[in-house]
Amino acid sequence: MSDEPLFATLTDVALRDAWTHEAHRFTPWLAANLDRLADVIGMPLELTGTEMRVGTFSADILARNAADDSVVLIENQLEGSDHTHLGQIMTYLAGLEAQTMIWVAPSFRDEHLSAIRWLNEHTVDPFAFFAVRIRVVRIADSPFAPLFEVIERPNNWDRQVSEKKRATEGDRSELGKHRLAFWTHFCTRYPDQGTPGAASSRWAALPGTDLLLVQYLSRNGVGVFVRPPRGGSDEELEVAVRPHFDTLVSELNAKLEIALGSRFDTDPHDVANWDRMADWLDQQTKAYQAAFARLRSQSATSKWEVEP
């Protein structure tokens, strides 16, 4: 019996063989697998939402850097980079107040890489711009395997990540402690709201639907917004909510910014504000749940379920 190892050839798979549709398949998959992208970028990522509205456009994925709670914009393509996406990215950066932009595509034109390089050289910290190549590979009939390769990043990014990790390790720990302390306060004050955690956001159900209500803690206070279930897109969410939009906005005093939601601005680091923040979150959560349950019962023919 031979002791020689068996070797095979790694082959590339067309991206559309893995994801048949960019918005309906690739974006939801990437949103559910942000940890893969986070590993190659060197930045912890938490999902905020998909297909986030900015004027007449929709940003593919919005996330948060869990280390400092800053906004991260992710644009993904199944085709090579183009001028349209570059222009949209600049629009989204302003509209969403993002500090980090990650552009994911199977290939990049030289002029687009030059644009990313120029932005990294002419903007100041904390702004950061990445071009990430996506590949899908397999060996023989093995399952598909996605590969991410960072081909443009800020100068000395790896060193910056290491330095920030050393310098802010205590701060990140403090951020996690702050989040856990607030959510513990919230859940102790309102035990029916579930158990606390150290993330920036929590999810609550909207009865009678498969939609979700996100409760979040930010640098500027607390808020809630409606989102589709995992695997659903904000485009499908809009179809489900649009017939009831005016009623919801009026009844809940909600706004449509990056999603249908409400916000309470205050200093979340002042513990004296926590009772008011917790009361507001509980009241808003129950108001949203009651409004959606009532509209669902009144509109038996409405489509509230979001198809994955």
PDB file of C-alpha atoms in Angstrom:
ATOM      1  CA  MET A   1       0.000   0.000   0.000  1.00  0.00           C
ATOM      2  CA  SER A   2       1.486   3.326  -1.056  1.00  0.00           C
ATOM      3  CA  ASP A   3       2.172   6.006   1.534  1.00  0.00           C
ATOM      4  CA  GLU A   4       2.098   8.702  -1.134  1.00  0.00           C
ATOM      5  CA  PRO A   5      -0.552  11.388  -0.413  1.00  0.00           C
ATOM      6  CA  LEU A   6      -3.305  11.919  -2.940  1.00  0.00           C
ATOM      7  CA  PHE A   7      -3.250  15.362  -4.547  1.00  0.00           C
ATOM      8  CA  ALA A   8      -6.041  17.081  -6.434  1.00  0.00           C
ATOM      9  CA  THR A   9      -6.449  20.345  -8.304  1.00  0.00           C
ATOM     10  CA  LEU A  10      -8.127  23.406  -6.831  1.00  0.00           C
ATOM     11  CA  THR A  11     -10.475  24.892  -9.423  1.00  0.00           C
ATOM     12  CA  ASP A  12     -12.384  28.163  -9.549  1.00  0.00           C
ATOM     13  CA  VAL A  13     -16.184  28.137  -9.700  1.00  0.00           C
ATOM     14  CA  ALA A  14     -18.187  30.853 -11.435  1.00  0.00           C
ATOM     15  CA  LEU A  15     -19.704  33.063  -8.760  1.00  0.00           C
ATOM     16  CA  ARG A  16     -23.171  32.773 -10.288  1.00  0.00           C
ATOM     17  CA  ASP A  17     -22.958  28.996  -9.871  1.00  0.00           C
ATOM     18  CA  ALA A  18     -22.697  29.660  -6.131  1.00  0.00           C
ATOM     19  CA  TRP A  19     -25.108  32.610  -5.930  1.00  0.00           C
ATOM     20  CA  THR A  20     -27.635  32.925  -8.726  1.00  0.00           C
ATOM     21  CA  HIS A  21     -28.690  36.468  -7.846  1.00  0.00           C
ATOM     22  CA  GLU A  22     -26.637  39.310  -6.361  1.00  0.00           C
ATOM     23  CA  ALA A  23     -29.293  40.957  -4.166  1.00  0.00           C
ATOM     24  CA  HIS A  24     -31.387  37.891  -3.321  1.00  0.00           C
ATOM     25  CA  ARG A  25     -28.606  35.330  -2.795  1.00  0.00           C
ATOM     26  CA  PHE A  26     -25.120  36.840  -2.516  1.00  0.00           C
ATOM     27  CA  THR A  27     -25.968  39.791  -0.247  1.00  0.00           C
ATOM     28  CA  PRO A  28     -27.961  37.690   2.290  1.00  0.00           C
ATOM     29  CA  TRP A  29     -25.204  35.048   2.327  1.00  0.00           C
ATOM     30  CA  LEU A  30     -22.502  37.653   2.931  1.00  0.00           C
ATOM     31  CA  ALA A  31     -24.602  39.349   5.624  1.00  0.00           C
ATOM     32  CA  ALA A  32     -24.943  35.992   7.411  1.00  0.00           C
ATOM     33  CA  ASN A  33     -21.204  35.259   7.057  1.00  0.00           C
ATOM     34  CA  LEU A  34     -19.615  38.581   8.015  1.00  0.00           C
ATOM     35  CA  ASP A  35     -17.172  36.731  10.256  1.00  0.00           C
ATOM     36  CA  ARG A  36     -15.386  35.431   7.126  1.00  0.00           C
ATOM     37  CA  LEU A  37     -14.914  38.970   5.854  1.00  0.00           C
ATOM     38  CA  ALA A  38     -14.018  40.260   9.325  1.00  0.00           C
ATOM     39  CA  ASP A  39     -11.188  37.727   9.565  1.00  0.00           C
ATOM     40  CA  VAL A  40      -9.411  38.972   6.433  1.00  0.00           C
ATOM     41  CA  ILE A  41     -10.051  42.665   7.173  1.00  0.00           C
ATOM     42  CA  GLY A  42      -8.961  42.421  10.787  1.00  0.00           C
ATOM     43  CA  MET A  43     -12.057  44.172  12.119  1.00  0.00           C
ATOM     44  CA  PRO A  44     -14.943  42.674  14.177  1.00  0.00           C
ATOM     45  CA  LEU A  45     -18.184  43.205  12.266  1.00  0.00           C
ATOM     46  CA  GLU A  46     -21.788  43.144  13.492  1.00  0.00           C
ATOM     47  CA  LEU A  47     -24.646  43.240  10.980  1.00  0.00           C
ATOM     48  CA  THR A  48     -26.963  46.255  11.065  1.00  0.00           C
ATOM     49  CA  GLY A  49     -29.031  45.534   7.946  1.00  0.00           C
ATOM     50  CA  THR A  50     -29.135  44.878   4.201  1.00  0.00           C
ATOM     51  CA  GLU A  51     -30.375  46.937   1.252  1.00  0.00           C
ATOM     52  CA  MET A  52     -30.320  50.075   3.396  1.00  0.00           C
ATOM     53  CA  ARG A  53     -31.993  53.076   1.752  1.00  0.00           C
ATOM     54  CA  VAL A  54     -29.956  56.186   0.917  1.00  0.00           C
ATOM     55  CA  GLY A  55     -32.132  58.475  -1.178  1.00  0.00           C
ATOM     56  CA  THR A  56     -33.067  56.563  -4.335  1.00  0.00           C
ATOM     57  CA  PHE A  57     -30.263  54.014  -3.820  1.00  0.00           C
ATOM     58  CA  SER A  58     -29.883  50.982  -1.548  1.00  0.00           C
ATOM     59  CA  ALA A  59     -26.583  50.146   0.147  1.00  0.00           C
ATOM     60  CA  ASP A  60     -25.968  46.386   0.101  1.00  0.00           C
ATOM     61  CA  ILE A  61     -24.889  45.810   3.714  1.00  0.00           C
ATOM     62  CA  LEU A  62     -24.496  48.088   6.694  1.00  0.00           C
ATOM     63  CA  ALA A  63     -22.517  46.835   9.681  1.00  0.00           C
ATOM     64  CA  ARG A  64     -20.827  48.155  12.790  1.00  0.00           C
ATOM     65  CA  ASN A  65     -17.246  47.814  13.898  1.00  0.00           C
ATOM     66  CA  ALA A  66     -17.809  46.102  17.240  1.00  0.00           C
ATOM     67  CA  ALA A  67     -14.531  47.530  18.558  1.00  0.00           C
ATOM     68  CA  ASP A  68     -15.578  51.189  18.405  1.00  0.00           C
ATOM     69  CA  ASP A  69     -19.252  51.128  17.268  1.00  0.00           C
ATOM     70  CA  SER A  70     -18.431  52.950  14.012  1.00  0.00           C
ATOM     71  CA  VAL A  71     -20.449  52.416  10.819  1.00  0.00           C
ATOM     72  CA  VAL A  72     -19.121  50.058   8.122  1.00  0.00           C
ATOM     73  CA  LEU A  73     -20.476  50.078   4.564  1.00  0.00           C
ATOM     74  CA  ILE A  74     -20.141  46.911   2.452  1.00  0.00           C
ATOM     75  CA  GLU A  75     -20.879  46.895  -1.268  1.00  0.00           C
ATOM     76  CA  ASN A  76     -20.802  43.500  -2.986  1.00  0.00           C
ATOM     77  CA  GLN A  77     -20.902  42.497  -6.659  1.00  0.00           C
ATOM     78  CA  LEU A  78     -21.008  39.257  -8.626  1.00  0.00           C
ATOM     79  CA  GLU A  79     -19.442  41.024 -11.613  1.00  0.00           C
ATOM     80  CA  GLY A  80     -16.262  43.091 -11.953  1.00  0.00           C
ATOM     81  CA  SER A  81     -16.063  46.578 -10.443  1.00  0.00           C
ATOM     82  CA  ASP A  82     -17.754  49.424 -12.322  1.00  0.00           C
ATOM     83  CA  HIS A  83     -18.100  53.200 -12.184  1.00  0.00           C
ATOM     84  CA  THR A  84     -21.731  52.982 -11.043  1.00  0.00           C
ATOM     85  CA  HIS A  85     -20.850  51.180  -7.821  1.00  0.00           C
ATOM     86  CA  LEU A  86     -17.929  53.525  -7.130  1.00  0.00           C
ATOM     87  CA  GLY A  87     -20.258  56.521  -7.418  1.00  0.00           C
ATOM     88  CA  GLN A  88     -22.899  54.890  -5.242  1.00  0.00           C
ATOM     89  CA  ILE A  89     -20.285  54.099  -2.591  1.00  0.00           C
ATOM     90  CA  MET A  90     -19.385  57.776  -2.283  1.00  0.00           C
ATOM     91  CA  THR A  91     -23.084  58.650  -1.960  1.00  0.00           C
ATOM     92  CA  TYR A  92     -23.582  56.026   0.750  1.00  0.00           C
ATOM     93  CA  LEU A  93     -20.563  57.189   2.741  1.00  0.00           C
ATOM     94  CA  ALA A  94     -22.123  60.624   3.145  1.00  0.00           C
ATOM     95  CA  GLY A  95     -25.697  59.436   3.657  1.00  0.00           C
ATOM     96  CA  LEU A  96     -24.876  56.754   6.208  1.00  0.00           C
ATOM     97  CA  GLU A  97     -21.993  58.508   7.974  1.00  0.00           C
ATOM     98  CA  ALA A  98     -19.809  55.437   7.431  1.00  0.00           C
ATOM     99  CA  GLN A  99     -16.135  55.441   8.419  1.00  0.00           C
ATOM    100  CA  THR A 100     -15.124  52.191   6.742  1.00  0.00           C
ATOM    101  CA  MET A 101     -15.974  51.111   3.195  1.00  0.00           C
ATOM    102  CA  ILE A 102     -15.465  47.524   1.986  1.00  0.00           C
ATOM    103  CA  TRP A 103     -15.998  46.856  -1.728  1.00  0.00           C
ATOM    104  CA  VAL A 104     -16.292  43.134  -2.556  1.00  0.00           C
ATOM    105  CA  ALA A 105     -16.089  41.959  -6.188  1.00  0.00           C
ATOM    106  CA  PRO A 106     -14.536  39.128  -8.227  1.00  0.00           C
ATOM    107  CA  SER A 107     -12.232  41.576 -10.063  1.00  0.00           C
ATOM    108  CA  PHE A 108     -11.310  45.253 -10.005  1.00  0.00           C
ATOM    109  CA  ARG A 109     -10.367  47.604 -12.815  1.00  0.00           C
ATOM    110  CA  ASP A 110      -7.057  49.405 -12.347  1.00  0.00           C
ATOM    111  CA  GLU A 111      -8.730  52.813 -12.188  1.00  0.00           C
ATOM    112  CA  HIS A 112     -11.013  51.660  -9.386  1.00  0.00           C
ATOM    113  CA  LEU A 113      -8.076  50.326  -7.375  1.00  0.00           C
ATOM    114  CA  SER A 114      -6.354  53.657  -7.976  1.00  0.00           C
ATOM    115  CA  ALA A 115      -9.441  55.437  -6.632  1.00  0.00           C
ATOM    116  CA  ILE A 116      -9.430  53.317  -3.471  1.00  0.00           C
ATOM    117  CA  ARG A 117      -5.701  53.941  -3.065  1.00  0.00           C
ATOM    118  CA  TRP A 118      -6.198  57.690  -3.521  1.00  0.00           C
ATOM    119  CA  LEU A 119      -8.964  57.767  -0.906  1.00  0.00           C
ATOM    120  CA  ASN A 120      -6.768  55.946   1.610  1.00  0.00           C
ATOM    121  CA  GLU A 121      -3.904  58.381   0.970  1.00  0.00           C
ATOM    122  CA  HIS A 122      -5.995  61.568   1.108  1.00  0.00           C
ATOM    123  CA  THR A 123      -8.392  60.903   3.984  1.00  0.00           C
ATOM    124  CA  VAL A 124      -7.524  60.845   7.663  1.00  0.00           C
ATOM    125  CA  ASP A 125      -8.135  58.296  10.372  1.00  0.00           C
ATOM    126  CA  PRO A 126     -10.689  56.816  11.112  1.00  0.00           C
ATOM    127  CA  PHE A 127     -11.684  56.552   7.425  1.00  0.00           C
ATOM    128  CA  ALA A 128     -10.590  53.328   5.728  1.00  0.00           C
ATOM    129  CA  PHE A 129     -11.272  51.915   2.255  1.00  0.00           C
ATOM    130  CA  PHE A 130     -10.890  48.294   1.155  1.00  0.00           C
ATOM    131  CA  ALA A 131     -11.075  46.411  -2.132  1.00  0.00           C
ATOM    132  CA  VAL A 132     -11.666  42.708  -1.476  1.00  0.00           C
ATOM    133  CA  ARG A 133     -11.594  40.056  -4.176  1.00  0.00           C
ATOM    134  CA  ILE A 134     -14.094  37.205  -3.777  1.00  0.00           C
ATOM    135  CA  ARG A 135     -13.454  33.758  -5.277  1.00  0.00           C
ATOM    136  CA  VAL A 136     -15.283  30.453  -4.995  1.00  0.00           C
ATOM    137  CA  VAL A 137     -13.217  27.275  -5.310  1.00  0.00           C
ATOM    138  CA  ARG A 138     -13.608  23.534  -4.953  1.00  0.00           C
ATOM    139  CA  ILE A 139     -11.607  20.305  -5.294  1.00  0.00           C
ATOM    140  CA  ALA A 140     -13.274  17.792  -7.610  1.00  0.00           C
ATOM    141  CA  ASP A 141     -16.865  17.434  -6.339  1.00  0.00           C
ATOM    142  CA  SER A 142     -16.220  18.965  -2.933  1.00  0.00           C
ATOM    143  CA  PRO A 143     -18.511  21.663  -1.478  1.00  0.00           C
ATOM    144  CA  PHE A 144     -17.872  25.204  -2.646  1.00  0.00           C
ATOM    145  CA  ALA A 145     -15.419  27.260  -0.582  1.00  0.00           C
ATOM    146  CA  PRO A 146     -15.446  31.094  -0.643  1.00  0.00           C
ATOM    147  CA  LEU A 147     -12.097  32.894  -0.497  1.00  0.00           C
ATOM    148  CA  PHE A 148     -11.584  36.586   0.296  1.00  0.00           C
ATOM    149  CA  GLU A 149      -8.401  38.424  -0.660  1.00  0.00           C
ATOM    150  CA  VAL A 150      -7.747  42.023   0.367  1.00  0.00           C
ATOM    151  CA  ILE A 151      -6.068  43.741  -2.584  1.00  0.00           C
ATOM    152  CA  GLU A 152      -6.314  47.370  -1.435  1.00  0.00           C
ATOM    153  CA  ARG A 153      -6.284  48.629   2.138  1.00  0.00           C
ATOM    154  CA  PRO A 154      -5.103  51.679   4.093  1.00  0.00           C
ATOM    155  CA  ASN A 155      -1.332  52.124   4.331  1.00  0.00           C
ATOM    156  CA  ASN A 156       0.195  50.142   7.195  1.00  0.00           C
ATOM    157  CA  TRP A 157      -3.229  48.687   8.001  1.00  0.00           C
ATOM    158  CA  ASP A 158      -1.883  45.534   9.668  1.00  0.00           C
ATOM    159  CA  ARG A 159       0.338  47.645  11.910  1.00  0.00           C
ATOM    160  CA  GLN A 160      -2.575  49.988  12.668  1.00  0.00           C
ATOM    161  CA  VAL A 161      -4.764  47.023  13.637  1.00  0.00           C
ATOM    162  CA  SER A 162      -2.070  45.667  15.951  1.00  0.00           C
ATOM    163  CA  GLU A 163      -1.441  49.065  17.533  1.00  0.00           C
ATOM    164  CA  LYS A 164      -5.150  49.756  18.013  1.00  0.00           C
ATOM    165  CA  LYS A 165      -5.632  46.297  19.477  1.00  0.00           C
ATOM    166  CA  ARG A 166      -2.918  46.940  22.068  1.00  0.00           C
ATOM    167  CA  ALA A 167      -3.941  50.530  22.741  1.00  0.00           C
ATOM    168  CA  THR A 168      -7.689  49.995  22.931  1.00  0.00           C
ATOM    169  CA  GLU A 169      -7.987  46.505  24.343  1.00  0.00           C
ATOM    170  CA  GLY A 170      -9.051  48.046  27.638  1.00  0.00           C
ATOM    171  CA  ASP A 171     -11.474  50.377  25.830  1.00  0.00           C
ATOM    172  CA  ARG A 172     -13.085  47.507  23.959  1.00  0.00           C
ATOM    173  CA  SER A 173     -13.408  45.660  27.210  1.00  0.00           C
ATOM    174  CA  GLU A 174     -14.995  48.766  28.714  1.00  0.00           C
ATOM    175  CA  LEU A 175     -17.369  49.029  25.720  1.00  0.00           C
ATOM    176  CA  GLY A 176     -18.452  45.434  26.229  1.00  0.00           C
ATOM    177  CA  LYS A 177     -18.896  46.045  29.952  1.00  0.00           C
ATOM    178  CA  HIS A 178     -20.929  49.182  29.215  1.00  0.00           C
ATOM    179  CA  ARG A 179     -23.248  47.323  26.843  1.00  0.00           C
ATOM    180  CA  LEU A 180     -23.662  44.373  29.200  1.00  0.00           C
ATOM    181  CA  ALA A 181     -24.355  46.691  32.138  1.00  0.00           C
ATOM    182  CA  PHE A 182     -27.050  48.605  30.264  1.00  0.00           C
ATOM    183  CA  TRP A 183     -28.785  45.526  28.831  1.00  0.00           C
ATOM    184  CA  THR A 184     -28.656  43.928  32.295  1.00  0.00           C
ATOM    185  CA  HIS A 185     -30.300  47.051  33.709  1.00  0.00           C
ATOM    186  CA  PHE A 186     -32.914  46.948  30.946  1.00  0.00           C
ATOM    187  CA  CYS A 187     -33.722  43.249  31.370  1.00  0.00           C
ATOM    188  CA  THR A 188     -33.812  43.547  35.163  1.00  0.00           C
ATOM    189  CA  ARG A 189     -36.254  46.445  34.902  1.00  0.00           C
ATOM    190  CA  TYR A 190     -38.301  44.588  32.264  1.00  0.00           C
ATOM    191  CA  PRO A 191     -37.792  40.819  32.783  1.00  0.00           C
ATOM    192  CA  ASP A 192     -40.174  39.969  29.920  1.00  0.00           C
ATOM    193  CA  GLN A 193     -37.620  41.461  27.490  1.00  0.00           C
ATOM    194  CA  GLY A 194     -35.361  38.420  27.730  1.00  0.00           C
ATOM    195  CA  THR A 195     -31.748  38.028  28.780  1.00  0.00           C
ATOM    196  CA  PRO A 196     -28.927  40.591  28.507  1.00  0.00           C
ATOM    197  CA  GLY A 197     -25.824  40.412  26.327  1.00  0.00           C
ATOM    198  CA  ALA A 198     -22.749  42.458  25.430  1.00  0.00           C
ATOM    199  CA  ALA A 199     -23.600  43.196  21.771  1.00  0.00           C
ATOM    200  CA  SER A 200     -24.792  46.591  20.573  1.00  0.00           C
ATOM    201  CA  SER A 201     -28.204  45.240  19.516  1.00  0.00           C
ATOM    202  CA  ARG A 202     -30.881  42.707  20.423  1.00  0.00           C
ATOM    203  CA  TRP A 203     -33.809  41.285  18.445  1.00  0.00           C
ATOM    204  CA  ALA A 204     -37.459  41.037  19.433  1.00  0.00           C
ATOM    205  CA  ALA A 205     -40.298  39.338  17.538  1.00  0.00           C
ATOM    206  CA  LEU A 206     -43.163  41.204  15.860  1.00  0.00           C
ATOM    207  CA  PRO A 207     -46.199  38.950  16.542  1.00  0.00           C
ATOM    208  CA  GLY A 208     -48.167  37.714  13.556  1.00  0.00           C
ATOM    209  CA  THR A 209     -45.202  38.230  11.202  1.00  0.00           C
ATOM    210  CA  ASP A 210     -41.744  36.817  10.660  1.00  0.00           C
ATOM    211  CA  LEU A 211     -40.297  40.341  10.796  1.00  0.00           C
ATOM    212  CA  LEU A 212     -37.984  41.395  13.615  1.00  0.00           C
ATOM    213  CA  LEU A 213     -37.637  44.503  15.753  1.00  0.00           C
ATOM    214  CA  VAL A 214     -34.040  45.429  16.527  1.00  0.00           C
ATOM    215  CA  GLN A 215     -33.361  47.167  19.837  1.00  0.00           C
ATOM    216  CA  TYR A 216     -29.987  48.908  19.766  1.00  0.00           C
ATOM    217  CA  LEU A 217     -27.637  50.869  22.001  1.00  0.00           C
ATOM    218  CA  SER A 218     -25.450  53.446  20.244  1.00  0.00           C
ATOM    219  CA  ARG A 219     -23.077  56.236  21.170  1.00  0.00           C
ATOM    220  CA  ASN A 220     -25.995  58.670  20.996  1.00  0.00           C
ATOM    221  CA  GLY A 221     -28.736  56.811  22.856  1.00  0.00           C
ATOM    222  CA  VAL A 222     -31.056  53.918  22.037  1.00  0.00           C
ATOM    223  CA  GLY A 223     -33.415  53.051  19.209  1.00  0.00           C
ATOM    224  CA  VAL A 224     -35.492  50.432  17.449  1.00  0.00           C
ATOM    225  CA  PHE A 225     -36.014  49.552  13.797  1.00  0.00           C
ATOM    226  CA  VAL A 226     -37.843  46.905  11.785  1.00  0.00           C
ATOM    227  CA  ARG A 227     -35.824  44.397   9.776  1.00  0.00           C
ATOM    228  CA  PRO A 228     -36.484  41.217   7.796  1.00  0.00           C
ATOM    229  CA  PRO A 229     -35.565  37.804   9.219  1.00  0.00           C
ATOM    230  CA  ARG A 230     -32.162  36.318   8.455  1.00  0.00           C
ATOM    231  CA  GLY A 231     -32.011  35.644   4.728  1.00  0.00           C
ATOM    232  CA  GLY A 232     -34.656  38.255   3.837  1.00  0.00           C
ATOM    233  CA  SER A 233     -33.870  41.552   2.114  1.00  0.00           C
ATOM    234  CA  ASP A 234     -35.003  45.077   2.895  1.00  0.00           C
ATOM    235  CA  GLU A 235     -36.555  45.205  -0.581  1.00  0.00           C
ATOM    236  CA  GLU A 236     -38.921  42.383   0.421  1.00  0.00           C
ATOM    237  CA  LEU A 237     -39.469  44.049   3.788  1.00  0.00           C
ATOM    238  CA  GLU A 238     -40.587  47.228   2.033  1.00  0.00           C
ATOM    239  CA  VAL A 239     -43.113  45.255  -0.028  1.00  0.00           C
ATOM    240  CA  ALA A 240     -44.536  43.792   3.189  1.00  0.00           C
ATOM    241  CA  VAL A 241     -44.646  47.080   5.113  1.00  0.00           C
ATOM    242  CA  ARG A 242     -45.457  49.597   2.371  1.00  0.00           C
ATOM    243  CA  PRO A 243     -49.303  49.143   2.451  1.00  0.00           C
ATOM    244  CA  HIS A 244     -49.249  50.042   6.164  1.00  0.00           C
ATOM    245  CA  PHE A 245     -46.428  52.566   6.075  1.00  0.00           C
ATOM    246  CA  ASP A 246     -48.412  55.777   6.649  1.00  0.00           C
ATOM    247  CA  THR A 247     -50.358  54.200   9.510  1.00  0.00           C
ATOM    248  CA  LEU A 248     -47.202  52.940  11.205  1.00  0.00           C
ATOM    249  CA  VAL A 249     -45.358  56.240  10.859  1.00  0.00           C
ATOM    250  CA  SER A 250     -48.303  58.160  12.291  1.00  0.00           C
ATOM    251  CA  GLU A 251     -49.123  55.772  15.124  1.00  0.00           C
ATOM    252  CA  LEU A 252     -45.545  55.100  16.215  1.00  0.00           C
ATOM    253  CA  ASN A 253     -44.064  58.504  15.397  1.00  0.00           C
ATOM    254  CA  ALA A 254     -41.550  56.503  13.381  1.00  0.00           C
ATOM    255  CA  LYS A 255     -39.176  57.707  10.692  1.00  0.00           C
ATOM    256  CA  LEU A 256     -37.769  56.165   7.540  1.00  0.00           C
ATOM    257  CA  GLU A 257     -34.046  56.876   7.571  1.00  0.00           C
ATOM    258  CA  ILE A 258     -32.063  53.724   6.876  1.00  0.00           C
ATOM    259  CA  ALA A 259     -35.041  51.670   8.043  1.00  0.00           C
ATOM    260  CA  LEU A 260     -38.476  52.127   9.610  1.00  0.00           C
ATOM    261  CA  GLY A 261     -37.687  52.949  13.205  1.00  0.00           C
ATOM    262  CA  SER A 262     -37.561  55.348  16.142  1.00  0.00           C
ATOM    263  CA  ARG A 263     -34.687  56.800  18.151  1.00  0.00           C
ATOM    264  CA  PHE A 264     -34.203  58.320  21.610  1.00  0.00           C
ATOM    265  CA  ASP A 265     -31.160  60.595  21.784  1.00  0.00           C
ATOM    266  CA  THR A 266     -29.417  60.989  25.142  1.00  0.00           C
ATOM    267  CA  ASP A 267     -26.034  60.311  26.717  1.00  0.00           C
ATOM    268  CA  PRO A 268     -25.947  56.519  27.217  1.00  0.00           C
ATOM    269  CA  HIS A 269     -22.800  56.709  29.343  1.00  0.00           C
ATOM    270  CA  ASP A 270     -24.649  58.651  32.045  1.00  0.00           C
ATOM    271  CA  VAL A 271     -26.188  55.957  34.238  1.00  0.00           C
ATOM    272  CA  ALA A 272     -28.747  58.512  35.425  1.00  0.00           C
ATOM    273  CA  ASN A 273     -30.332  58.250  31.944  1.00  0.00           C
ATOM    274  CA  TRP A 274     -30.676  54.461  31.972  1.00  0.00           C
ATOM    275  CA  ASP A 275     -34.141  54.297  33.539  1.00  0.00           C
ATOM    276  CA  ARG A 276     -35.532  56.648  30.868  1.00  0.00           C
ATOM    277  CA  MET A 277     -33.705  54.736  28.123  1.00  0.00           C
ATOM    278  CA  ALA A 278     -35.029  51.385  29.389  1.00  0.00           C
ATOM    279  CA  ASP A 279     -38.572  52.754  29.773  1.00  0.00           C
ATOM    280  CA  TRP A 280     -38.481  54.184  26.246  1.00  0.00           C
ATOM    281  CA  LEU A 281     -37.185  50.912  24.750  1.00  0.00           C
ATOM    282  CA  ASP A 282     -39.831  48.840  26.516  1.00  0.00           C
ATOM    283  CA  GLN A 283     -42.620  51.232  25.514  1.00  0.00           C
ATOM    284  CA  GLN A 284     -41.475  51.392  21.887  1.00  0.00           C
ATOM    285  CA  THR A 285     -40.991  47.641  21.619  1.00  0.00           C
ATOM    286  CA  LYS A 286     -44.495  46.944  22.900  1.00  0.00           C
ATOM    287  CA  ALA A 287     -45.983  49.723  20.774  1.00  0.00           C
ATOM    288  CA  TYR A 288     -44.399  48.289  17.601  1.00  0.00           C
ATOM    289  CA  GLN A 289     -45.481  44.768  18.535  1.00  0.00           C
ATOM    290  CA  ALA A 290     -49.061  45.887  19.200  1.00  0.00           C
ATOM    291  CA  ALA A 291     -49.235  47.940  15.985  1.00  0.00           C
ATOM    292  CA  PHE A 292     -47.978  45.106  13.783  1.00  0.00           C
ATOM    293  CA  ALA A 293     -50.220  42.538  15.481  1.00  0.00           C
ATOM    294  CA  ARG A 294     -53.262  44.782  15.038  1.00  0.00           C
ATOM    295  CA  LEU A 295     -52.537  45.538  11.385  1.00  0.00           C
ATOM    296  CA  ARG A 296     -51.892  41.862  10.709  1.00  0.00           C
ATOM    297  CA  SER A 297     -55.277  40.904  12.163  1.00  0.00           C
ATOM    298  CA  GLN A 298     -56.997  43.665  10.161  1.00  0.00           C
ATOM    299  CA  SER A 299     -55.284  42.712   6.903  1.00  0.00           C
ATOM    300  CA  ALA A 300     -55.529  38.974   6.599  1.00  0.00           C
ATOM    301  CA  THR A 301     -54.638  39.150   2.910  1.00  0.00           C
ATOM    302  CA  SER A 302     -51.504  41.264   3.411  1.00  0.00           C
ATOM    303  CA  LYS A 303     -48.165  39.593   2.901  1.00  0.00           C
ATOM    304  CA  TRP A 304     -46.190  39.999   6.113  1.00  0.00           C
ATOM    305  CA  GLU A 305     -43.967  36.958   5.691  1.00  0.00           C
ATOM    306  CA  VAL A 306     -40.639  37.631   3.970  1.00  0.00           C
ATOM    307  CA  GLU A 307     -39.476  34.848   1.684  1.00  0.00           C
ATOM    308  CA  PRO A 308     -35.841  33.758   2.227  1.00  0.00           C
TER     309      PRO A 308
END
